[in-house]
Structure formats: C-alpha cells, structure tokens
C-alpha cells in the first residue's frame, strides 16, 4: 500500500478549509436584556414598547434571532398583538401575536452588513396589544402580550 501523495493531501485539505469558510460558523451569543423585572416580559400597552434590548458592535454578517410569543385571555376575551425588531431604530422584522394562549416560535437571520461600520448598534424587541380586553388582566389594562428571545446568535 502506498502513502497518499503530499500534493493530493494538501489539495483535499484546502478544499475542506474552503468549504468551512463558505458554510460560516457561530461567532458569539448576543446578550439581550429585559426592560422590566419579569422572566417572561409582558406588555399590555396599545403602543409599541421595548421589552428586550442590547447594544453590539456588528463584526459578523448575520444576527440569527429566535423569539417566543404568547397572547392572553381575560374573562373569556382573547388578546392578540403585534411585535417588531428594530436595528438602529429601523424596523427590520415584524409579525403578529395570536389572540389565544397559543405559543408561537419564530426565527430569522437579520442582515448586519449595512451596520458593519457602526461602533454600537442598538437591537430592540418591541410588542403591543392590538385586540382583546381593555380592563383586568396582568397589569389591570387588559390582556398582556408575552414575548421573550429564545436565542440571539451572531453568525
């Protein structure tokens, strides 16, 4: 049995390294901090309010973000809402919160290339109530929308 040719081994190694570079790899976890004191952030406001935020220096191409959302019910009235993610004050991703106790898991990859030169990039996750009860509930103002990040990875 003959030993593999050194040039063939080198070519194989270069091909494997190139494939790894193209595939990308996880760089770091982005810490997001709640703007209130509860573990599952709730909001019963009818205007958007920030529940989670963090500041970062974007050195990677993508922020992979996953959220957990849940609506509410007060005295038999279902409460739904809306959520949005902002980068530097601009809405880059948004959706709705189902007006039931159904838990929704959403995720996406946000493009950070337009922000690569920024020294500090503010990431905000906001929500608001759009339907449901107007009294009672968690804080007395009607149904509450629950939202929490599952992961925030810089890729």
mmCIF file of C-alpha atoms in Angstrom:
data_model
loop_
_atom_site.group_PDB
_atom_site.id
_atom_site.type_symbol
_atom_site.label_atom_id
_atom_site.label_comp_id
_atom_site.label_asym_id
_atom_site.label_seq_id
_atom_site.Cartn_x
_atom_site.Cartn_y
_atom_site.Cartn_z
ATOM 1 C CA UNK A 1 0.000 0.000 0.000
ATOM 2 C CA UNK A 2 1.496 3.355 -0.995
ATOM 3 C CA UNK A 3 1.328 6.555 1.057
ATOM 4 C CA UNK A 4 -1.004 9.240 -0.316
ATOM 5 C CA UNK A 5 0.699 11.877 -2.400
ATOM 6 C CA UNK A 6 1.517 15.020 -0.396
ATOM 7 C CA UNK A 7 0.070 17.327 -3.064
ATOM 8 C CA UNK A 8 -3.172 15.330 -3.161
ATOM 9 C CA UNK A 9 -3.470 15.530 0.637
ATOM 10 C CA UNK A 10 -2.813 19.283 0.528
ATOM 11 C CA UNK A 11 -5.471 19.779 -2.173
ATOM 12 C CA UNK A 12 -8.010 17.842 -0.091
ATOM 13 C CA UNK A 13 -7.199 19.894 2.993
ATOM 14 C CA UNK A 14 -7.539 23.191 1.087
ATOM 15 C CA UNK A 15 -10.924 22.066 -0.254
ATOM 16 C CA UNK A 16 -12.161 21.227 3.255
ATOM 17 C CA UNK A 17 -10.999 24.589 4.665
ATOM 18 C CA UNK A 18 -12.706 26.449 1.800
ATOM 19 C CA UNK A 19 -15.961 24.552 2.478
ATOM 20 C CA UNK A 20 -15.818 25.517 6.155
ATOM 21 C CA UNK A 21 -15.296 29.181 5.266
ATOM 22 C CA UNK A 22 -18.261 29.152 2.889
ATOM 23 C CA UNK A 23 -20.529 27.487 5.443
ATOM 24 C CA UNK A 24 -19.799 30.027 8.162
ATOM 25 C CA UNK A 25 -19.736 29.315 11.859
ATOM 26 C CA UNK A 26 -21.289 30.591 15.027
ATOM 27 C CA UNK A 27 -19.348 33.532 16.394
ATOM 28 C CA UNK A 28 -20.968 34.626 19.601
ATOM 29 C CA UNK A 29 -24.187 34.846 21.566
ATOM 30 C CA UNK A 30 -25.676 38.368 21.726
ATOM 31 C CA UNK A 31 -26.906 39.246 25.213
ATOM 32 C CA UNK A 32 -30.353 40.857 25.294
ATOM 33 C CA UNK A 33 -31.597 42.447 28.494
ATOM 34 C CA UNK A 34 -35.209 42.808 29.657
ATOM 35 C CA UNK A 35 -36.527 46.300 30.219
ATOM 36 C CA UNK A 36 -38.730 45.116 33.099
ATOM 37 C CA UNK A 37 -38.309 42.762 36.033
ATOM 38 C CA UNK A 38 -40.153 39.624 34.899
ATOM 39 C CA UNK A 39 -38.659 36.500 33.342
ATOM 40 C CA UNK A 40 -41.276 36.401 30.558
ATOM 41 C CA UNK A 41 -41.706 40.007 29.536
ATOM 42 C CA UNK A 42 -45.360 41.042 29.261
ATOM 43 C CA UNK A 43 -46.854 44.227 27.858
ATOM 44 C CA UNK A 44 -50.453 45.414 27.839
ATOM 45 C CA UNK A 45 -49.695 48.740 26.100
ATOM 46 C CA UNK A 46 -51.509 49.618 22.867
ATOM 47 C CA UNK A 47 -48.431 51.491 21.575
ATOM 48 C CA UNK A 48 -45.182 49.644 20.884
ATOM 49 C CA UNK A 49 -42.959 49.313 23.928
ATOM 50 C CA UNK A 50 -39.469 47.821 24.145
ATOM 51 C CA UNK A 51 -39.321 44.602 26.180
ATOM 52 C CA UNK A 52 -35.776 43.466 25.314
ATOM 53 C CA UNK A 53 -32.710 45.331 24.099
ATOM 54 C CA UNK A 54 -28.968 45.082 23.662
ATOM 55 C CA UNK A 55 -26.097 47.036 22.136
ATOM 56 C CA UNK A 56 -23.490 45.373 19.932
ATOM 57 C CA UNK A 57 -20.634 46.148 17.580
ATOM 58 C CA UNK A 58 -21.533 44.216 14.423
ATOM 59 C CA UNK A 59 -18.482 42.280 13.256
ATOM 60 C CA UNK A 60 -20.368 39.425 11.600
ATOM 61 C CA UNK A 61 -22.763 39.267 8.641
ATOM 62 C CA UNK A 62 -25.877 37.872 10.331
ATOM 63 C CA UNK A 63 -27.821 38.002 13.579
ATOM 64 C CA UNK A 64 -29.781 34.768 13.955
ATOM 65 C CA UNK A 65 -32.729 35.599 16.209
ATOM 66 C CA UNK A 66 -35.470 33.412 17.675
ATOM 67 C CA UNK A 67 -38.474 34.649 19.663
ATOM 68 C CA UNK A 68 -41.224 33.061 21.755
ATOM 69 C CA UNK A 69 -44.624 34.803 21.702
ATOM 70 C CA UNK A 70 -47.910 34.211 23.518
ATOM 71 C CA UNK A 71 -51.223 36.068 23.643
ATOM 72 C CA UNK A 72 -53.615 36.281 26.584
ATOM 73 C CA UNK A 73 -57.239 35.835 27.587
ATOM 74 C CA UNK A 74 -59.136 37.905 30.149
ATOM 75 C CA UNK A 75 -62.668 36.896 31.196
ATOM 76 C CA UNK A 76 -63.123 34.880 28.005
ATOM 77 C CA UNK A 77 -61.858 37.671 25.722
ATOM 78 C CA UNK A 78 -58.782 36.710 23.682
ATOM 79 C CA UNK A 79 -55.982 39.254 23.366
ATOM 80 C CA UNK A 80 -53.698 39.492 20.350
ATOM 81 C CA UNK A 81 -50.915 41.832 19.414
ATOM 82 C CA UNK A 82 -48.018 42.753 17.203
ATOM 83 C CA UNK A 83 -44.244 42.620 17.620
ATOM 84 C CA UNK A 84 -41.265 44.122 15.844
ATOM 85 C CA UNK A 85 -37.469 44.032 15.918
ATOM 86 C CA UNK A 86 -35.522 47.246 15.351
ATOM 87 C CA UNK A 87 -31.878 47.732 14.397
ATOM 88 C CA UNK A 88 -30.650 51.301 14.963
ATOM 89 C CA UNK A 89 -34.271 52.492 15.223
ATOM 90 C CA UNK A 90 -35.415 50.901 11.944
ATOM 91 C CA UNK A 91 -37.954 48.047 11.861
ATOM 92 C CA UNK A 92 -36.273 45.058 10.181
ATOM 93 C CA UNK A 93 -38.636 42.215 11.167
ATOM 94 C CA UNK A 94 -42.222 42.132 12.462
ATOM 95 C CA UNK A 95 -45.245 39.919 12.944
ATOM 96 C CA UNK A 96 -48.386 39.252 14.958
ATOM 97 C CA UNK A 97 -49.116 37.589 18.289
ATOM 98 C CA UNK A 98 -52.054 35.178 18.079
ATOM 99 C CA UNK A 99 -55.053 36.214 20.219
ATOM 100 C CA UNK A 100 -55.039 32.983 22.243
ATOM 101 C CA UNK A 101 -52.830 31.152 24.685
ATOM 102 C CA UNK A 102 -51.070 29.570 21.703
ATOM 103 C CA UNK A 103 -47.285 29.827 21.953
ATOM 104 C CA UNK A 104 -45.539 30.762 18.697
ATOM 105 C CA UNK A 105 -41.857 30.256 17.950
ATOM 106 C CA UNK A 106 -40.419 32.427 15.177
ATOM 107 C CA UNK A 107 -36.859 32.781 13.932
ATOM 108 C CA UNK A 108 -34.913 34.520 11.175
ATOM 109 C CA UNK A 109 -31.490 35.730 10.143
ATOM 110 C CA UNK A 110 -31.086 39.524 10.119
ATOM 111 C CA UNK A 111 -28.567 41.054 7.713
ATOM 112 C CA UNK A 112 -25.953 43.092 9.601
ATOM 113 C CA UNK A 113 -23.903 44.157 6.579
ATOM 114 C CA UNK A 114 -25.422 47.692 6.409
ATOM 115 C CA UNK A 115 -24.350 48.230 10.047
ATOM 116 C CA UNK A 116 -20.809 46.782 9.918
ATOM 117 C CA UNK A 117 -19.135 50.170 10.421
ATOM 118 C CA UNK A 118 -21.206 51.125 13.475
ATOM 119 C CA UNK A 119 -19.412 51.291 16.817
ATOM 120 C CA UNK A 120 -22.643 50.474 18.655
ATOM 121 C CA UNK A 121 -25.838 49.029 17.186
ATOM 122 C CA UNK A 122 -28.990 49.088 19.321
ATOM 123 C CA UNK A 123 -31.156 45.973 18.949
ATOM 124 C CA UNK A 124 -34.714 46.404 20.277
ATOM 125 C CA UNK A 125 -37.574 43.895 20.519
ATOM 126 C CA UNK A 126 -40.972 45.550 20.937
ATOM 127 C CA UNK A 127 -44.600 44.491 21.271
ATOM 128 C CA UNK A 128 -48.091 45.981 21.644
ATOM 129 C CA UNK A 129 -51.646 44.839 22.273
ATOM 130 C CA UNK A 130 -53.931 45.165 19.242
ATOM 131 C CA UNK A 131 -57.102 43.373 20.366
ATOM 132 C CA UNK A 132 -58.820 41.933 23.405
ATOM 133 C CA UNK A 133 -59.984 43.035 26.822
ATOM 134 C CA UNK A 134 -59.429 46.608 27.972
ATOM 135 C CA UNK A 135 -59.652 46.004 31.724
ATOM 136 C CA UNK A 136 -58.459 43.294 34.108
ATOM 137 C CA UNK A 137 -55.547 41.065 33.192
ATOM 138 C CA UNK A 138 -51.988 41.011 34.469
ATOM 139 C CA UNK A 139 -51.479 44.759 34.930
ATOM 140 C CA UNK A 140 -55.116 45.917 35.027
ATOM 141 C CA UNK A 141 -55.169 47.313 31.493
ATOM 142 C CA UNK A 142 -56.439 44.219 29.663
ATOM 143 C CA UNK A 143 -54.743 41.217 28.163
ATOM 144 C CA UNK A 144 -50.936 41.065 28.142
ATOM 145 C CA UNK A 145 -48.685 40.024 25.246
ATOM 146 C CA UNK A 146 -45.774 37.809 26.262
ATOM 147 C CA UNK A 147 -42.503 37.907 24.331
ATOM 148 C CA UNK A 148 -39.033 36.570 25.062
ATOM 149 C CA UNK A 149 -35.986 35.805 22.917
ATOM 150 C CA UNK A 150 -35.032 32.108 22.598
ATOM 151 C CA UNK A 151 -31.632 32.816 21.061
ATOM 152 C CA UNK A 152 -29.618 35.647 19.511
ATOM 153 C CA UNK A 153 -26.507 34.381 17.746
ATOM 154 C CA UNK A 154 -24.002 36.344 15.731
ATOM 155 C CA UNK A 155 -23.044 34.275 12.690
#
